[in-house]
Short mmCIF file of C-alpha atoms and ligand atoms in Angstrom, two decimals:
data_model
loop_
_atom_site.label_atom_id
_atom_site.label_comp_id
_atom_site.label_asym_id
_atom_site.label_seq_id
_atom_site.Cartn_x
_atom_site.Cartn_y
_atom_site.Cartn_z
CA MET I 1 0.00 0.00 0.00
CA LYS I 2 1.40 3.46 -0.96
CA ILE I 3 0.26 6.33 1.26
CA PHE I 4 0.92 10.01 0.53
CA VAL I 5 0.86 12.07 3.75
CA LEU I 6 0.92 15.88 3.65
CA THR I 7 1.63 17.56 7.00
CA GLY I 8 1.25 21.17 8.12
CA ALA I 9 1.90 23.25 11.23
CA GLY I 10 -0.82 21.44 13.19
CA VAL I 11 1.37 18.33 13.44
CA SER I 12 4.03 20.39 15.29
CA ALA I 13 1.60 22.51 17.35
CA GLU I 14 1.81 20.21 20.38
CA SER I 15 5.62 20.42 20.21
CA GLY I 16 5.30 24.10 21.05
CA LEU I 17 5.97 25.44 17.54
CA GLY I 18 3.32 28.00 16.66
CA THR I 19 0.90 27.47 13.79
CA PHE I 20 0.33 30.30 11.33
CA ARG I 21 -3.40 30.99 11.16
CA ASP I 22 -4.78 29.87 14.50
CA LYS I 23 -5.99 32.57 16.86
CA ASP I 24 -2.48 33.42 18.19
CA GLY I 25 -0.64 32.15 15.13
CA VAL I 26 2.62 33.48 13.69
CA TRP I 27 0.84 35.56 11.02
CA THR I 28 -1.20 37.29 13.69
CA GLN I 29 2.07 38.51 15.29
CA TYR I 30 4.16 39.30 12.20
CA ASP I 31 3.31 40.72 8.78
CA LEU I 32 4.23 37.91 6.37
CA ASN I 33 4.96 40.51 3.66
CA GLU I 34 7.74 41.89 5.86
CA VAL I 35 9.35 38.61 6.97
CA ALA I 36 8.40 35.90 4.43
CA THR I 37 8.78 37.45 0.97
CA PRO I 38 11.85 38.24 -1.21
CA GLU I 39 10.69 41.89 -1.24
CA GLY I 40 10.66 41.96 2.57
CA PHE I 41 14.19 40.53 2.63
CA ALA I 42 15.38 43.13 0.14
CA ARG I 43 13.74 45.94 2.16
CA ASN I 44 14.91 44.88 5.61
CA PRO I 45 17.18 41.80 5.74
CA ALA I 46 17.97 42.38 9.44
CA LEU I 47 14.27 42.05 10.38
CA VAL I 48 13.93 38.85 8.35
CA ARG I 49 17.06 37.35 9.90
CA ALA I 50 15.81 38.24 13.40
CA PHE I 51 12.44 36.59 12.66
CA TYR I 52 14.07 33.33 11.55
CA ASN I 53 16.70 33.42 14.30
CA ALA I 54 13.87 33.52 16.85
CA ARG I 55 12.22 30.51 15.12
CA ARG I 56 15.58 28.65 15.09
CA GLU I 57 15.87 29.21 18.85
CA ASN I 58 12.30 27.98 19.35
CA LEU I 59 13.02 24.88 17.25
CA ALA I 60 16.19 24.05 19.20
CA GLY I 61 14.08 23.60 22.34
CA ALA I 62 11.24 21.68 20.69
CA VAL I 63 10.63 17.93 20.96
CA ALA I 64 8.88 15.70 18.42
CA ASN I 65 5.40 14.66 19.61
CA ALA I 66 3.35 11.45 19.35
CA ALA I 67 2.10 12.43 15.88
CA HIS I 68 5.67 12.64 14.52
CA ASP I 69 6.54 9.36 16.25
CA ALA I 70 3.50 7.62 14.76
CA LEU I 71 4.38 8.77 11.23
CA ALA I 72 7.91 7.38 11.67
CA ARG I 73 6.32 4.06 12.71
CA LEU I 74 4.03 4.21 9.68
CA GLU I 75 7.02 4.64 7.33
CA ALA I 76 8.76 1.57 8.80
CA GLY I 77 5.54 -0.46 9.03
CA LEU I 78 4.54 0.14 5.42
CA ALA I 79 8.07 -0.64 4.18
CA ALA I 80 8.01 -3.92 6.13
CA ARG I 81 4.85 -4.84 4.21
CA GLY I 82 6.31 -3.96 0.81
CA GLY I 83 4.43 -0.66 0.77
CA ALA I 84 5.71 2.90 1.07
CA LEU I 85 5.03 6.21 2.79
CA PHE I 86 5.63 9.45 0.87
CA LEU I 87 5.87 12.06 3.64
CA CYS I 88 5.57 15.59 2.20
CA THR I 89 5.63 18.40 4.74
CA GLN I 90 4.91 22.12 4.48
CA ASN I 91 6.75 22.48 7.79
CA VAL I 92 10.29 23.80 7.91
CA ASP I 93 11.04 22.21 11.29
CA ASP I 94 13.03 18.94 11.54
CA LEU I 95 10.71 17.19 14.00
CA HIS I 96 9.74 14.45 11.53
CA GLU I 97 13.44 13.63 11.18
CA ARG I 98 14.02 13.80 14.94
CA ALA I 99 11.15 11.33 15.41
CA GLY I 100 12.93 8.89 13.06
CA SER I 101 11.30 9.51 9.66
CA GLN I 102 13.93 8.56 7.07
CA ARG I 103 12.52 10.31 4.01
CA VAL I 104 10.88 13.72 4.43
CA ILE I 105 10.10 16.02 1.48
CA HIS I 106 10.28 19.65 2.68
CA MET I 107 8.34 21.46 -0.04
CA HIS I 108 8.68 24.82 1.77
CA GLY I 109 12.36 24.33 2.66
CA GLU I 110 14.08 23.85 6.02
CA LEU I 111 14.71 26.23 8.93
CA ALA I 112 17.92 24.39 9.94
CA VAL I 113 19.47 25.09 6.52
CA SER I 114 20.83 28.42 5.25
CA ARG I 115 21.04 29.52 1.63
CA CYS I 116 23.09 32.11 -0.23
CA HIS I 117 20.58 34.55 -1.80
CA ALA I 118 23.16 35.26 -4.49
CA CYS I 119 24.25 31.81 -5.71
CA GLN I 120 21.60 29.55 -4.10
CA ALA I 121 24.21 27.35 -2.36
CA THR I 122 22.78 25.74 0.82
CA TRP I 123 24.41 24.49 4.02
CA PRO I 124 23.13 23.00 7.30
CA ASP I 125 22.94 25.82 9.84
CA THR I 126 21.21 26.28 13.18
CA ALA I 127 23.28 29.30 14.27
CA PRO I 128 21.87 32.83 14.09
CA LEU I 129 21.86 34.36 10.59
CA THR I 130 23.97 37.54 10.41
CA ALA I 131 24.95 40.11 7.76
CA GLU I 132 28.59 39.07 8.21
CA ILE I 133 28.19 35.50 6.89
CA VAL I 134 30.34 34.90 3.80
CA CYS I 135 29.07 32.28 1.34
CA GLU I 136 31.70 29.51 1.02
CA ALA I 137 30.56 28.79 -2.52
CA CYS I 138 30.63 32.26 -4.10
CA GLY I 139 32.35 34.43 -1.50
CA ARG I 140 29.46 36.92 -1.22
CA GLU I 141 29.06 38.51 2.21
CA GLY I 142 25.66 39.48 3.59
CA ALA I 143 23.56 37.25 1.32
CA ALA I 144 22.75 34.50 3.85
CA ARG I 145 19.03 33.73 4.17
CA PRO I 146 17.08 30.76 5.55
CA HIS I 147 16.54 27.96 3.00
CA ILE I 148 12.80 28.58 3.17
CA VAL I 149 10.36 29.07 0.28
CA TRP I 150 8.85 32.52 0.74
CA PHE I 151 5.49 33.68 -0.58
CA GLY I 152 5.87 34.34 -4.30
CA GLU I 153 8.65 31.73 -4.63
CA ILE I 154 8.26 28.24 -6.13
CA PRO I 155 7.81 25.30 -3.71
CA LEU I 156 10.42 22.54 -3.95
CA TYR I 157 10.18 18.96 -5.30
CA MET I 158 6.88 19.55 -7.12
CA GLU I 159 7.61 16.98 -9.88
CA GLU I 160 8.43 14.28 -7.32
CA ILE I 161 5.32 15.24 -5.33
CA GLU I 162 3.02 14.99 -8.36
CA ASP I 163 4.51 11.60 -9.30
CA ALA I 164 3.97 10.31 -5.76
CA LEU I 165 0.39 11.61 -5.73
CA SER I 166 -0.40 9.79 -8.98
CA GLU I 167 0.93 6.49 -7.56
CA ALA I 168 -0.74 6.77 -4.13
CA ASP I 169 -3.44 4.37 -2.87
CA LEU I 170 -4.44 6.93 -0.22
CA PHE I 171 -3.89 10.67 0.32
CA VAL I 172 -3.91 11.92 3.93
CA SER I 173 -3.64 15.59 4.95
CA ILE I 174 -2.64 16.20 8.59
CA GLY I 175 -2.62 19.50 10.51
CA THR I 176 -3.01 22.00 7.70
CA SER I 177 -5.59 24.72 7.14
CA GLY I 178 -5.72 24.13 3.40
CA SER I 179 -5.17 27.84 2.74
CA VAL I 180 -1.83 27.87 0.86
CA TYR I 181 -1.40 26.51 -2.68
CA PRO I 182 -0.09 24.36 -4.26
CA ALA I 183 -0.24 22.14 -1.12
CA ALA I 184 -3.92 23.00 -0.56
CA GLY I 185 -4.66 21.69 -4.07
CA PHE I 186 -3.14 18.21 -3.55
CA VAL I 187 -6.45 16.80 -2.29
CA GLU I 188 -8.21 17.92 -5.50
CA MET I 189 -5.41 16.38 -7.59
CA ALA I 190 -5.71 13.10 -5.66
CA ARG I 191 -9.51 13.10 -6.06
CA ALA I 192 -9.21 13.79 -9.79
CA MET I 193 -6.97 10.71 -10.05
CA GLY I 194 -9.44 8.57 -8.11
CA VAL I 195 -7.26 8.38 -4.98
CA PRO I 196 -9.22 8.13 -1.70
CA THR I 197 -8.59 11.09 0.62
CA CYS I 198 -8.58 11.61 4.41
CA GLU I 199 -8.22 14.78 6.51
CA ILE I 200 -6.82 14.54 10.04
CA ASN I 201 -6.96 17.93 11.77
CA LEU I 202 -7.97 19.75 14.94
CA GLU I 203 -11.00 21.14 13.13
CA PRO I 204 -12.36 21.17 9.55
CA SER I 205 -9.94 22.88 7.14
CA ALA I 206 -10.89 25.26 4.32
CA ASN I 207 -11.24 22.30 1.91
CA ALA I 208 -12.70 19.78 4.39
CA TYR I 209 -15.68 19.22 2.06
CA VAL I 210 -13.40 17.60 -0.54
CA PHE I 211 -12.16 14.79 1.70
CA ASP I 212 -13.75 11.32 1.73
CA GLU I 213 -12.87 10.64 5.38
CA LYS I 214 -12.30 13.12 8.24
CA LEU I 215 -10.79 12.60 11.70
CA TYR I 216 -10.79 15.57 14.10
CA GLY I 217 -8.89 16.10 17.34
CA PRO I 218 -5.34 16.87 18.50
CA ALA I 219 -2.75 15.24 16.20
CA SER I 220 -0.96 13.64 19.16
CA GLU I 221 -4.14 11.54 19.66
CA THR I 222 -5.68 11.19 16.18
CA VAL I 223 -2.47 10.34 14.26
CA PRO I 224 -1.27 7.46 16.48
CA ALA I 225 -4.82 5.99 16.46
CA TRP I 226 -5.02 6.25 12.67
CA VAL I 227 -1.52 4.75 12.17
CA GLU I 228 -2.41 1.88 14.52
CA ARG I 229 -5.53 1.20 12.44
CA VAL I 230 -3.61 1.26 9.13
CA LEU I 231 -0.85 -1.03 10.41
CA THR I 232 -3.17 -3.57 12.04
CA GLN I 233 -5.65 -3.65 9.13
CA GLY I 234 -2.66 -4.43 6.85
N1 APR Z 1 -3.56 18.92 16.08
C1 APR Z 1 -4.02 18.89 14.79
N2 APR Z 1 -4.24 20.00 14.05
C2 APR Z 1 -3.99 21.19 14.64
C3 APR Z 1 -3.53 21.31 15.98
C4 APR Z 1 -3.30 20.09 16.69
N3 APR Z 1 -2.86 20.09 17.96
N4 APR Z 1 -3.40 22.63 16.27
C5 APR Z 1 -3.76 23.30 15.16
N5 APR Z 1 -4.14 22.45 14.19
C6 APR Z 1 -4.60 22.75 12.83
C7 APR Z 1 -5.41 24.02 12.73
O1 APR Z 1 -6.79 23.72 12.92
C8 APR Z 1 -5.13 24.47 11.29
O2 APR Z 1 -6.09 23.91 10.40
O3 APR Z 1 -3.44 22.97 12.04
C9 APR Z 1 -3.76 23.87 10.98
C10 APR Z 1 -2.66 24.92 10.92
O4 APR Z 1 -2.94 25.74 9.82
P1 APR Z 1 -1.90 26.90 9.46
O5 APR Z 1 -1.54 27.63 10.69
O6 APR Z 1 -2.46 27.64 8.29
O7 APR Z 1 -0.57 26.12 9.01
P2 APR Z 1 -0.31 25.43 7.61
O8 APR Z 1 -1.59 24.90 7.02
O9 APR Z 1 0.79 24.46 7.80
O10 APR Z 1 0.22 26.65 6.70
C11 APR Z 1 0.63 26.32 5.37
O11 APR Z 1 1.42 28.58 5.06
O12 APR Z 1 2.47 30.28 6.15
C12 APR Z 1 2.63 29.34 5.16
O13 APR Z 1 4.56 28.25 4.45
C13 APR Z 1 3.73 28.41 5.54
O14 APR Z 1 3.79 26.01 5.49
C14 APR Z 1 2.99 27.11 5.85
C15 APR Z 1 1.77 27.22 4.98
#
């Protein structure tokens, strides 16, 4: 059985990482145009670096929760049965990896990776971003940014994602509000290809009506229960 799982901020909410659009979400505290667009970075790179440095600090103290652990078990369990999990996340945290997931597709990039805005070289980095960083690949100083896909930029791995969607026996969306495309459109793509769909979320998302099955509640409870069901039903 091949399962395509898409995760969003809701899967990391119980690890203490804020979501974006809940009542006290990140985008209620910061203007995304200022801190999550190329124009914002060009206007005020110091503000953008400070925003991501604060999120790096927050991530350093976070711990994967039962939802992350269950998805790592699902990956191993499916592989043991000759199946496969395609785990695509909108999240830029590394909690899926810390929980033991071996293959994680970060379509919006990764917070623990920096990128040279000039030559696009990337390098693992959890230290604070500064204007003094010199790119080892091209020698530019002051071009270091987080390796994160900003609004207006193209998400990563889209070809691989579309291939995996077309081969899936089940599409499951976990902890996402369904408000940001192209991720929010994956359920429609799956449905158009005749793939059964399931939403697991705290509450109905913007595109809840599209899903065949819906499970609501905190991810740390709903995801382990769902994984248990999938792995025992075989
Ligand atoms: N368990 C399950 N779901 C939860 C929980 C929880 N404990 N807490 C919140 N949620 C749900 C909310 O109900 C909401 O539907 O998680 C979803 C979070 O939605 P958003 O904050 O919009 O986050 P997300 O969907 O991941 O945002 C998508 O937008 O800002 C950009 O690039 C950023 O990747 C992000 C993208």
